[in-house]
Each structure stands twice: as C-alpha cells, then as structure tokens.
Amino acid sequence: MPALSPTMTAGNIGTWQKQPGDTLAPGDVLVEIETDKAQMDFEFQDEGTLAKILKDSGEKDVAVGNPIAVMVGEGEDISAFESFTLEDAGGEKASPKDKPKEEAAESSEPPDTGSGTAPPKAESAESQPAEEPESTGGRLETSLDRQPSASPAAKKLALDRGVPINKIKGTGPSGRVTKEDVEKYKPTGGAGVPAAAAAGEPTYEDIPASSMRKTIASRLQQSMNQNPHYFVSATVSVSKLSKLRQALNSSADGKFKLSLNDFLVKASAIACKKVPAVNSSWREEGGQTVIRQYNTVDISVAVATPVGLMTPIVKSVEALGLESISSQIKDLGKRARDGKLKPEEYQGGTFTISNMGMNSAVERFTAVINPPQAGILAVGTTRKVAIPVEGEESTSVEWDEQIAVTASFDHKVVDGAVGGEWIKEFKKAVENPLELML
C-alpha cells in the first residue's frame, strides 16, 4: 500500500486498473486508492508485469506498507505466483485503530507544525503491533457499490436538494446517475401517515458519518476549543468593483470571466500584506511558543462538495493577477468537487475566505477559523441599499451595491485593534478596486 500523502497511514482499495498478466510502464495507473477526502490514482513508476493481486477491490483500512500485489520483471513467468498468498508475502499488520487515521492527517494542516490542532505524526508500519483486524463477517463493498457512479452535475443537484443519491437508479451509461435522474426522483411512500409513525416507532434514519465528516467535526471542534475567536464585521460597497468587473469581462473576448469572489480573494491578500499579523499562526515547537508570520499569502477558498467542505489553496495570491486567480479557483473548485485534489493542494494555507453570496437569503454569517490559520473571512450576499445624497436644493437617493463581511480572528495571534485594521484595509481595497490592478 503506497503512501499517497505525507501523513497517510491506511487506505481503501478502489478499482484495479490492471489485471494479472498485464504489463505496466512508468506512469500507468495500477489501482485507485481511497482516502477520506479523495480517490487517487496510484501511478506505477517502473516497468514490469502484474503477477498477482493480494488485496481485492473493496478492502478497507489497508495499512501503508502492507502487500497489495506482486510485480515481476517484464517477460518473466507469472504462473509461479498463481497460488501465492498474502502470508507468502510476509503477512500484514493491522492499520491503526486508536487513531483518527487520515481523519486528522488529511486536514488542512500537515503534521509536525507545532500547533495545538496539528494532526498526529504517522507511525511507521513496523511500530504497529500485529493483530487480527476486526471483521463483520460480510463482504466489503467496492467504492462503486457504496457510492453509485454519478455525474458532477447530478451530485451537485442531489446535494442542493438533499436527495439520497444512493437510492436513485441511474439511466446513464453503465447505470450512471444523471442530472435528469435526480430531477425525476420521488421519495417512496404514500401521502398518509407512515405505519411506523402510527405505531409509535422511530421515523428517523441514522446515517453513518463518513471519514471526511468526522474529520471536519474533529478539526472544527478543536478550533473552537483551542482558538479564542472574536469577530469583526463591516459593510462594504462593491458598486465600483462591479462596474470594473463588468468592463474587464466585456473586453476579455471570452478568454476569462471574473467573479466577485476573485476580487475579494485578491483584496484579502492585499490586506494580509499590509497587516501581516493576520497572515500568521500560533506555534508550539521544541518547548518554545512562537507566532509564525508568513512571507507569502496562500488563500484557502472554501468549496462545497457532494461529500463535504474542502478548502483548496491559491498560493502566493499577492503576486497573481485577477485572471490567474480566477483560473486557479475554477480549476481547484472543479477538482475538489470531483475528488481529484492532491493533498498539497488543500493542506496548508495562511488565510481562508468563505463566500455564501450566491445564496440570496444569507446577508451575513460567521465562520470557524481553519487551523492553524489565524483568520477567516465570511462573505454574505450582495444587496442594493438606498443612499441619500445631499444636493444644493434637495436630497436625492442613489442605489449602492453592498456586501456584509465578517472576519473571525484567533485572539492568541491577532489583537482586536489589529483585526479592525485588517478589515479597514480590506474595505479600502474593495471600494477602490483600481488598487487591485497594481
């Protein structure tokens, strides 16, 4: 079992892309490995032939370093491995059970960073005691059995509507669930009172928490317990910014399409450079406590996916133009929703922005800090507000587009006055958008 991230301790076997007897060249995909946040392709880096598969699709919690297959040199006889077993390969050691496995490891923070919310460092396979893994006695399901094949559009629609996609029968190729299948889905049962309810039985459903959901719960609970949050809010005019955005998009000839969020990401980076105390984190290393201040601004952008929230990172935003920021956000967001992000693309970051402006019902909200970062910006929807304008003879009214933003700061790192200064610089950059072009 390969370690597909620096902190991975175990993984699930997905679909084998090669079968015994198939030859492999460097770069060929051998098997899909599932972690708590993504299903990743394991690319073989040598030439050879697959002689035997020791771990079938659907095997869960296979510890890193345990045998999963037998490879031989290209052209060698594989018949000698026909009856080769896992025991012949030296057996296996159980995956860690008393640890959160990848749940803390696949967080936004790599291990050994020294912060109180850092995930534990993975122990080597040799340090784990050999023991028999627990079994329910049933056959493990493959990833395709547990999660039906569905198009990204179908997954997003099912998430928006709260539809259980695993209960939908797909009509697409190979049973793939399409957007139309989700739209046509109707819950089973009549309009009357269910028999279970009439009999006084529970009418709820217990849904097992996924590894990713447990990761999110653990990380954010640690953040609220260990980081003393305080909040600073402001109302920001985006009328000038909207006009600039419209002008830039009109002159782009379809090469790019900037969103309001692209400008806000850039404005956040500018504010972090002008108030570097926010672009920092609290560290406890080697018996010493330090505040680490970063020289670059790596913005984590919150993305809602069918399996939970992810925060892919746009790195060195202070050095990027709006077109590059927009392109990276679109690419990272798509791959996050498809479960194709690499660990280094969502682990780290120095500041986070969470934008719920696409939901017209959300005027403002507060967000939980993404550890070990010291700040996160929550953005509400755009509203048109009547502004009185004093004239020589009378008072007129002009309409101004505004957004409400709320920044959450870690008081261990950022004092209240410093947080207020950051909001001031952010507001200045947004309301004078030509500064974003410099």
Short mmCIF file of C-alpha atoms in Angstrom, two decimals:
data_model
loop_
_atom_site.label_atom_id
_atom_site.label_comp_id
_atom_site.label_asym_id
_atom_site.label_seq_id
_atom_site.Cartn_x
_atom_site.Cartn_y
_atom_site.Cartn_z
CA MET A 1 0.00 0.00 0.00
CA PRO A 2 1.61 3.27 -1.10
CA ALA A 3 1.58 6.45 0.99
CA LEU A 4 -0.13 8.94 -1.31
CA SER A 5 0.31 11.80 1.15
CA PRO A 6 2.96 12.52 3.79
CA THR A 7 0.55 11.67 6.61
CA MET A 8 -1.43 8.76 5.16
CA THR A 9 -1.44 5.67 7.42
CA ALA A 10 -4.03 3.49 5.69
CA GLY A 11 -6.24 3.43 2.62
CA ASN A 12 -9.06 1.58 0.90
CA ILE A 13 -8.61 -0.39 -2.31
CA GLY A 14 -10.75 1.02 -5.12
CA THR A 15 -10.82 -0.30 -8.67
CA TRP A 16 -7.84 -2.19 -10.08
CA GLN A 17 -6.98 -0.72 -13.48
CA LYS A 18 -4.67 -3.65 -14.33
CA GLN A 19 -5.20 -7.39 -14.06
CA PRO A 20 -2.69 -10.24 -13.55
CA GLY A 21 -0.66 -10.66 -16.71
CA ASP A 22 -0.91 -7.00 -17.75
CA THR A 23 2.33 -5.16 -18.37
CA LEU A 24 3.00 -1.75 -16.85
CA ALA A 25 5.09 1.20 -17.93
CA PRO A 26 6.10 4.20 -15.81
CA GLY A 27 3.08 6.45 -15.32
CA ASP A 28 0.46 3.74 -15.84
CA VAL A 29 -2.39 3.75 -13.29
CA LEU A 30 -2.30 0.49 -11.34
CA VAL A 31 -5.14 0.94 -8.83
CA GLU A 32 -7.39 3.57 -7.29
CA ILE A 33 -6.69 4.24 -3.61
CA GLU A 34 -9.38 5.87 -1.48
CA THR A 35 -8.56 8.27 1.35
CA ASP A 36 -11.07 10.19 3.46
CA LYS A 37 -11.09 13.18 1.10
CA ALA A 38 -10.28 11.87 -2.33
CA GLN A 39 -9.98 8.84 -4.57
CA MET A 40 -6.49 8.99 -6.00
CA ASP A 41 -4.78 7.10 -8.81
CA PHE A 42 -1.64 5.15 -7.87
CA GLU A 43 0.71 5.50 -10.83
CA PHE A 44 3.33 2.77 -11.16
CA GLN A 45 6.85 4.15 -11.66
CA ASP A 46 8.68 1.09 -13.04
CA GLU A 47 8.36 -1.37 -15.89
CA GLY A 48 7.02 -4.80 -15.06
CA THR A 49 4.13 -7.25 -15.11
CA LEU A 50 1.35 -7.63 -12.58
CA ALA A 51 1.63 -11.23 -11.36
CA LYS A 52 -0.90 -11.41 -8.51
CA ILE A 53 -3.44 -9.21 -6.75
CA LEU A 54 -3.34 -9.78 -2.98
CA LYS A 55 -5.97 -7.21 -1.95
CA ASP A 56 -9.23 -7.13 -3.91
CA SER A 57 -11.31 -4.05 -4.68
CA GLY A 58 -13.28 -3.01 -1.61
CA GLU A 59 -10.68 -3.96 1.00
CA LYS A 60 -10.72 -1.31 3.74
CA ASP A 61 -8.11 0.24 6.04
CA VAL A 62 -5.07 -1.43 4.48
CA ALA A 63 -2.05 -0.09 6.37
CA VAL A 64 0.64 1.73 4.41
CA GLY A 65 3.43 -0.72 3.58
CA ASN A 66 1.28 -3.84 3.60
CA PRO A 67 1.45 -6.01 0.45
CA ILE A 68 -1.39 -5.48 -2.04
CA ALA A 69 0.05 -7.06 -5.21
CA VAL A 70 3.01 -8.91 -6.68
CA MET A 71 5.04 -7.41 -9.53
CA VAL A 72 7.67 -9.24 -11.61
CA GLY A 73 10.03 -8.13 -14.33
CA GLU A 74 8.64 -7.73 -17.81
CA GLY A 75 8.61 -11.06 -19.66
CA GLU A 76 9.03 -13.19 -16.51
CA ASP A 77 6.79 -16.21 -15.89
CA ILE A 78 3.87 -15.34 -13.59
CA SER A 79 2.48 -18.87 -13.27
CA ALA A 80 4.63 -19.47 -10.19
CA PHE A 81 2.55 -16.87 -8.36
CA GLU A 82 -0.84 -18.39 -9.16
CA SER A 83 -1.25 -19.79 -5.62
CA PHE A 84 0.82 -17.05 -3.95
CA THR A 85 -0.93 -15.72 -0.84
CA LEU A 86 -0.69 -12.71 1.47
CA GLU A 87 1.02 -14.93 4.04
CA ASP A 88 3.67 -15.87 1.48
CA ALA A 89 4.39 -12.17 1.12
CA GLY A 90 5.06 -11.86 4.85
CA GLY A 91 1.53 -11.27 6.08
CA GLU A 92 0.14 -7.91 7.09
CA LYS A 93 -0.02 -5.65 10.11
CA ALA A 94 -3.30 -4.14 11.23
CA SER A 95 -3.96 -0.50 10.48
CA PRO A 96 -4.02 1.90 13.47
CA LYS A 97 -7.35 1.67 15.29
CA ASP A 98 -6.97 4.02 18.22
CA LYS A 99 -6.03 6.93 15.96
CA PRO A 100 -8.12 9.03 13.60
CA LYS A 101 -6.12 7.57 10.67
CA GLU A 102 -6.37 10.04 7.81
CA GLU A 103 -9.15 11.94 9.54
CA ALA A 104 -6.77 14.36 11.23
CA ALA A 105 -3.93 13.66 8.84
CA GLU A 106 -5.81 14.76 5.74
CA SER A 107 -6.71 18.07 7.30
CA SER A 108 -5.68 21.48 6.07
CA GLU A 109 -2.65 21.34 8.40
CA PRO A 110 0.30 18.97 7.90
CA PRO A 111 1.73 17.20 11.00
CA ASP A 112 4.75 18.36 12.99
CA THR A 113 3.78 22.02 12.67
CA GLY A 114 3.75 22.58 16.41
CA SER A 115 0.22 23.97 16.73
CA GLY A 116 -2.31 22.53 19.14
CA THR A 117 -4.58 21.46 16.29
CA ALA A 118 -1.89 19.71 14.23
CA PRO A 119 -2.73 16.09 13.34
CA PRO A 120 -0.56 13.38 14.92
CA LYS A 121 2.54 12.21 13.12
CA ALA A 122 2.00 8.88 11.39
CA GLU A 123 3.84 5.96 12.98
CA SER A 124 5.74 3.58 10.77
CA ALA A 125 4.22 0.25 9.87
CA GLU A 126 6.94 -1.53 11.90
CA SER A 127 5.84 0.23 15.11
CA GLN A 128 2.30 -1.13 14.91
CA PRO A 129 1.61 -4.39 16.80
CA ALA A 130 0.44 -7.23 14.61
CA GLU A 131 -3.13 -8.14 15.36
CA GLU A 132 -6.10 -9.57 13.56
CA PRO A 133 -8.34 -6.85 12.11
CA GLU A 134 -11.94 -6.91 13.21
CA SER A 135 -14.44 -8.19 10.69
CA THR A 136 -18.20 -8.00 10.40
CA GLY A 137 -18.22 -11.28 8.50
CA GLY A 138 -19.69 -9.64 5.40
CA ARG A 139 -18.03 -8.98 2.07
CA LEU A 140 -16.60 -5.47 1.79
CA GLU A 141 -18.24 -3.41 -0.91
CA THR A 142 -16.28 -1.67 -3.62
CA SER A 143 -16.39 2.11 -3.91
CA LEU A 144 -18.75 1.76 -6.87
CA ASP A 145 -21.14 -0.29 -4.72
CA ARG A 146 -21.03 2.14 -1.83
CA GLN A 147 -21.31 5.28 -3.91
CA PRO A 148 -23.13 4.98 -7.24
CA SER A 149 -21.47 6.44 -10.32
CA ALA A 150 -22.91 9.90 -10.91
CA SER A 151 -22.08 12.92 -13.00
CA PRO A 152 -20.75 16.03 -11.18
CA ALA A 153 -23.94 17.90 -12.11
CA ALA A 154 -26.06 15.11 -10.59
CA LYS A 155 -24.01 15.11 -7.38
CA LYS A 156 -24.32 18.89 -7.01
CA LEU A 157 -28.09 18.83 -7.64
CA ALA A 158 -28.57 15.96 -5.18
CA LEU A 159 -26.58 17.91 -2.58
CA ASP A 160 -28.64 21.06 -3.14
CA ARG A 161 -31.97 19.19 -2.91
CA GLY A 162 -30.99 16.82 -0.11
CA VAL A 163 -31.70 13.78 -2.31
CA PRO A 164 -30.05 10.45 -1.26
CA ILE A 165 -28.15 9.71 -4.47
CA ASN A 166 -27.52 6.10 -3.44
CA LYS A 167 -31.27 5.44 -3.72
CA ILE A 168 -31.52 6.66 -7.31
CA LYS A 169 -31.40 4.18 -10.16
CA GLY A 170 -29.21 5.65 -12.87
CA THR A 171 -30.28 5.65 -16.51
CA GLY A 172 -26.95 6.79 -17.96
CA PRO A 173 -24.18 4.59 -19.39
CA SER A 174 -23.31 1.69 -17.04
CA GLY A 175 -26.04 2.82 -14.64
CA ARG A 176 -24.54 6.28 -14.17
CA VAL A 177 -26.85 8.68 -12.30
CA THR A 178 -27.59 11.76 -14.41
CA LYS A 179 -28.94 15.19 -13.54
CA GLU A 180 -32.29 14.16 -15.06
CA ASP A 181 -32.45 11.12 -12.75
CA VAL A 182 -32.10 13.40 -9.71
CA GLU A 183 -34.77 15.77 -11.02
CA LYS A 184 -37.21 12.86 -11.54
CA TYR A 185 -36.54 11.25 -8.15
CA LYS A 186 -39.55 10.94 -5.87
CA PRO A 187 -39.38 9.50 -2.32
CA THR A 188 -41.23 6.24 -1.89
CA GLY A 189 -44.26 6.04 0.35
CA GLY A 190 -47.79 7.40 0.29
CA ALA A 191 -49.17 10.70 1.44
CA GLY A 192 -50.68 9.26 4.59
CA VAL A 193 -49.04 8.85 7.98
CA PRO A 194 -46.34 6.13 7.79
CA ALA A 195 -47.17 2.89 9.55
CA ALA A 196 -44.07 3.20 11.72
CA ALA A 197 -45.19 6.62 12.94
CA ALA A 198 -48.70 5.37 13.65
CA ALA A 199 -47.24 2.52 15.70
CA GLY A 200 -45.06 4.90 17.67
CA GLU A 201 -41.81 3.62 16.16
CA PRO A 202 -38.93 5.99 15.31
CA THR A 203 -39.31 7.71 11.95
CA TYR A 204 -35.71 8.81 11.61
CA GLU A 205 -32.72 7.37 9.79
CA ASP A 206 -29.22 7.05 11.29
CA ILE A 207 -26.71 7.96 8.60
CA PRO A 208 -23.16 6.76 9.34
CA ALA A 209 -20.69 9.64 9.42
CA SER A 210 -18.16 9.46 6.61
CA SER A 211 -14.45 9.74 7.30
CA MET A 212 -14.48 13.24 5.85
CA ARG A 213 -17.43 14.32 8.01
CA LYS A 214 -15.62 13.04 11.12
CA THR A 215 -12.51 14.92 10.01
CA ILE A 216 -14.46 18.16 9.64
CA ALA A 217 -16.15 17.67 13.02
CA SER A 218 -12.88 16.93 14.82
CA ARG A 219 -10.94 19.79 13.27
CA LEU A 220 -13.56 22.47 13.80
CA GLN A 221 -14.30 21.32 17.34
CA GLN A 222 -10.58 21.63 18.10
CA SER A 223 -10.56 25.07 16.51
CA MET A 224 -13.43 26.35 18.66
CA ASN A 225 -11.94 24.84 21.83
CA GLN A 226 -8.34 25.96 21.31
CA ASN A 227 -8.66 29.21 19.37
CA PRO A 228 -10.37 32.10 21.20
CA HIS A 229 -12.47 33.51 18.36
CA TYR A 230 -13.61 37.11 18.06
CA PHE A 231 -15.46 38.70 15.15
CA VAL A 232 -15.20 41.99 13.26
CA SER A 233 -17.92 42.97 10.77
CA ALA A 234 -18.18 45.65 8.11
CA THR A 235 -20.46 46.73 5.28
CA VAL A 236 -18.51 47.20 2.06
CA SER A 237 -19.61 48.95 -1.12
CA VAL A 238 -18.96 46.92 -4.28
CA SER A 239 -20.57 49.28 -6.81
CA LYS A 240 -17.24 50.42 -8.29
CA LEU A 241 -15.89 46.90 -8.20
CA SER A 242 -18.95 45.57 -10.07
CA LYS A 243 -18.50 48.17 -12.82
CA LEU A 244 -14.81 47.32 -13.15
CA ARG A 245 -15.61 43.60 -13.25
CA GLN A 246 -18.21 44.16 -15.98
CA ALA A 247 -15.77 46.23 -18.03
CA LEU A 248 -12.98 43.65 -17.75
CA ASN A 249 -15.27 40.77 -18.67
CA SER A 250 -16.66 42.68 -21.65
CA SER A 251 -13.16 43.23 -23.03
CA ALA A 252 -11.96 39.66 -22.38
CA ASP A 253 -13.37 38.20 -25.64
CA GLY A 254 -14.30 35.06 -23.72
CA LYS A 255 -10.74 34.39 -22.51
CA PHE A 256 -11.79 34.74 -18.88
CA LYS A 257 -14.80 35.62 -16.74
CA LEU A 258 -14.01 37.23 -13.41
CA SER A 259 -16.30 36.72 -10.43
CA LEU A 260 -16.81 38.98 -7.43
CA ASN A 261 -15.05 36.36 -5.32
CA ASP A 262 -11.89 36.66 -7.43
CA PHE A 263 -11.63 40.33 -6.46
CA LEU A 264 -12.32 39.55 -2.79
CA VAL A 265 -9.55 36.94 -2.72
CA LYS A 266 -7.12 39.49 -4.13
CA ALA A 267 -8.32 42.16 -1.66
CA SER A 268 -7.81 39.71 1.23
CA ALA A 269 -4.22 39.13 0.11
CA ILE A 270 -3.57 42.88 -0.07
CA ALA A 271 -4.95 43.34 3.46
CA CYS A 272 -2.81 40.44 4.73
CA LYS A 273 0.33 42.04 3.29
CA LYS A 274 -0.50 45.41 4.86
CA VAL A 275 -1.42 43.80 8.21
CA PRO A 276 0.96 40.80 8.33
CA ALA A 277 -0.02 39.87 11.89
CA VAL A 278 -3.17 38.31 10.42
CA ASN A 279 -1.10 36.25 7.96
CA SER A 280 0.37 34.28 10.89
CA SER A 281 -0.19 31.24 13.08
CA TRP A 282 0.43 30.16 16.69
CA ARG A 283 3.18 27.53 17.06
CA GLU A 284 4.47 25.48 19.99
CA GLU A 285 7.71 23.78 18.99
CA GLY A 286 10.62 22.38 20.99
CA GLY A 287 9.30 23.76 24.23
CA GLN A 288 9.04 27.25 22.77
CA THR A 289 5.97 29.20 21.73
CA VAL A 290 6.25 31.39 18.64
CA ILE A 291 3.99 33.28 16.25
CA ARG A 292 4.98 32.30 12.72
CA GLN A 293 4.48 35.15 10.23
CA TYR A 294 4.39 34.10 6.58
CA ASN A 295 6.04 35.97 3.72
CA THR A 296 3.50 34.85 1.10
CA VAL A 297 -0.30 34.90 1.26
CA ASP A 298 -1.81 31.49 0.44
CA ILE A 299 -5.59 31.84 0.40
CA SER A 300 -7.74 28.79 1.15
CA VAL A 301 -11.06 29.08 -0.72
CA ALA A 302 -13.97 27.19 0.85
CA VAL A 303 -15.71 24.91 -1.67
CA ALA A 304 -18.89 22.90 -1.01
CA THR A 305 -18.57 19.38 -2.48
CA PRO A 306 -21.00 16.43 -2.52
CA VAL A 307 -19.08 14.86 0.39
CA GLY A 308 -18.40 17.95 2.49
CA LEU A 309 -16.46 21.20 2.71
CA MET A 310 -12.97 21.46 1.25
CA THR A 311 -10.53 24.38 1.15
CA PRO A 312 -8.20 24.22 -1.87
CA ILE A 313 -5.39 26.77 -1.81
CA VAL A 314 -4.47 29.54 -4.23
CA LYS A 315 -0.82 30.14 -3.44
CA SER A 316 1.10 33.45 -3.45
CA VAL A 317 -2.05 35.43 -4.24
CA GLU A 318 -0.26 38.74 -3.61
CA ALA A 319 1.86 38.06 -6.74
CA LEU A 320 -1.01 36.91 -9.01
CA GLY A 321 -3.22 38.86 -11.38
CA LEU A 322 -7.01 38.60 -11.35
CA GLU A 323 -7.11 36.39 -14.45
CA SER A 324 -4.71 33.86 -12.90
CA ILE A 325 -6.61 33.90 -9.58
CA SER A 326 -9.91 33.28 -11.38
CA SER A 327 -8.48 30.44 -13.45
CA GLN A 328 -6.95 28.69 -10.43
CA ILE A 329 -10.12 28.99 -8.33
CA LYS A 330 -12.24 27.47 -11.12
CA ASP A 331 -9.78 24.61 -11.67
CA LEU A 332 -9.32 23.84 -7.97
CA GLY A 333 -13.06 24.06 -7.31
CA LYS A 334 -13.89 21.62 -10.11
CA ARG A 335 -11.28 19.10 -8.99
CA ALA A 336 -12.41 19.46 -5.36
CA ARG A 337 -15.99 18.58 -6.35
CA ASP A 338 -14.69 15.64 -8.42
CA GLY A 339 -12.48 14.39 -5.55
CA LYS A 340 -9.30 14.84 -7.58
CA LEU A 341 -7.29 17.22 -5.40
CA LYS A 342 -3.77 16.31 -4.32
CA PRO A 343 -3.01 16.63 -0.58
CA GLU A 344 -0.63 19.54 -1.13
CA GLU A 345 -3.46 21.43 -2.83
CA TYR A 346 -5.61 21.57 0.31
CA GLN A 347 -3.11 21.19 3.17
CA GLY A 348 -1.65 24.47 4.40
CA GLY A 349 -2.80 27.98 3.56
CA THR A 350 -2.36 31.14 5.63
CA PHE A 351 -5.87 32.69 5.44
CA THR A 352 -9.33 31.48 4.36
CA ILE A 353 -12.28 33.08 2.59
CA SER A 354 -15.77 31.54 2.73
CA ASN A 355 -18.30 33.12 0.37
CA MET A 356 -22.02 32.32 0.64
CA GLY A 357 -23.01 35.28 -1.52
CA MET A 358 -24.56 33.01 -4.13
CA ASN A 359 -27.37 32.34 -1.64
CA SER A 360 -29.54 35.46 -1.70
CA ALA A 361 -31.01 34.59 1.72
CA VAL A 362 -27.66 34.90 3.52
CA GLU A 363 -26.97 38.52 4.40
CA ARG A 364 -24.12 37.74 6.78
CA PHE A 365 -22.66 34.86 8.79
CA THR A 366 -19.65 33.98 10.91
CA ALA A 367 -17.15 31.26 10.10
CA VAL A 368 -14.93 28.97 12.19
CA ILE A 369 -11.18 29.50 11.81
CA ASN A 370 -9.40 26.88 9.72
CA PRO A 371 -6.46 25.81 11.96
CA PRO A 372 -3.60 26.55 12.19
CA GLN A 373 -4.55 29.80 10.45
CA ALA A 374 -5.39 32.90 12.49
CA GLY A 375 -8.21 34.32 10.38
CA ILE A 376 -11.12 33.60 8.05
CA LEU A 377 -13.43 35.97 6.15
CA ALA A 378 -17.15 35.21 5.77
CA VAL A 379 -18.90 36.95 2.85
CA GLY A 380 -22.66 37.42 2.53
CA THR A 381 -24.83 38.19 -0.49
CA THR A 382 -24.88 41.45 -2.46
CA ARG A 383 -27.70 43.88 -1.60
CA LYS A 384 -28.84 47.15 -3.13
CA VAL A 385 -29.10 49.85 -0.49
CA ALA A 386 -30.64 53.32 -0.89
CA ILE A 387 -28.09 56.03 -0.05
CA PRO A 388 -29.28 59.65 0.48
CA VAL A 389 -27.29 62.23 -1.49
CA GLU A 390 -27.43 65.85 -0.38
CA GLY A 391 -27.93 68.29 -3.27
CA GLU A 392 -27.96 72.08 -3.36
CA GLU A 393 -31.74 72.27 -3.28
CA SER A 394 -32.92 68.80 -2.24
CA THR A 395 -31.86 65.33 -1.20
CA SER A 396 -31.89 62.54 -3.79
CA VAL A 397 -31.40 58.80 -3.47
CA GLU A 398 -28.78 56.64 -5.17
CA TRP A 399 -28.60 52.86 -5.07
CA ASP A 400 -25.39 51.29 -3.81
CA GLU A 401 -24.41 47.61 -4.07
CA GLN A 402 -23.11 46.39 -0.72
CA ILE A 403 -21.93 43.20 0.93
CA ALA A 404 -21.65 42.39 4.63
CA VAL A 405 -18.41 40.68 5.64
CA THR A 406 -17.39 39.22 8.99
CA ALA A 407 -13.82 38.26 9.83
CA SER A 408 -13.07 35.70 12.56
CA PHE A 409 -9.67 36.07 14.26
CA ASP A 410 -7.68 33.99 16.73
CA HIS A 411 -7.13 36.29 19.71
CA LYS A 412 -3.94 34.41 20.64
CA VAL A 413 -2.35 35.83 17.48
CA VAL A 414 -4.41 38.85 16.43
CA ASP A 415 -5.45 41.58 18.89
CA GLY A 416 -8.79 43.32 18.42
CA ALA A 417 -7.28 46.57 17.12
CA VAL A 418 -5.19 44.61 14.61
CA GLY A 419 -8.28 42.76 13.38
CA GLY A 420 -10.05 46.09 12.94
CA GLU A 421 -7.09 47.42 10.95
CA TRP A 422 -7.25 44.38 8.66
CA ILE A 423 -10.95 44.97 7.96
CA LYS A 424 -10.16 48.62 7.24
CA GLU A 425 -7.50 47.69 4.65
CA PHE A 426 -9.80 45.08 3.08
CA LYS A 427 -12.64 47.58 2.79
CA LYS A 428 -10.28 50.17 1.27
CA ALA A 429 -9.05 47.74 -1.38
CA VAL A 430 -12.58 46.63 -2.36
CA GLU A 431 -14.04 50.14 -2.50
CA ASN A 432 -11.06 51.40 -4.54
CA PRO A 433 -10.75 48.43 -6.91
CA LEU A 434 -8.17 50.01 -9.21
CA GLU A 435 -5.68 49.29 -6.41
CA LEU A 436 -6.25 45.61 -7.11
CA MET A 437 -4.77 46.11 -10.57
CA LEU A 438 -1.47 47.47 -9.27
#
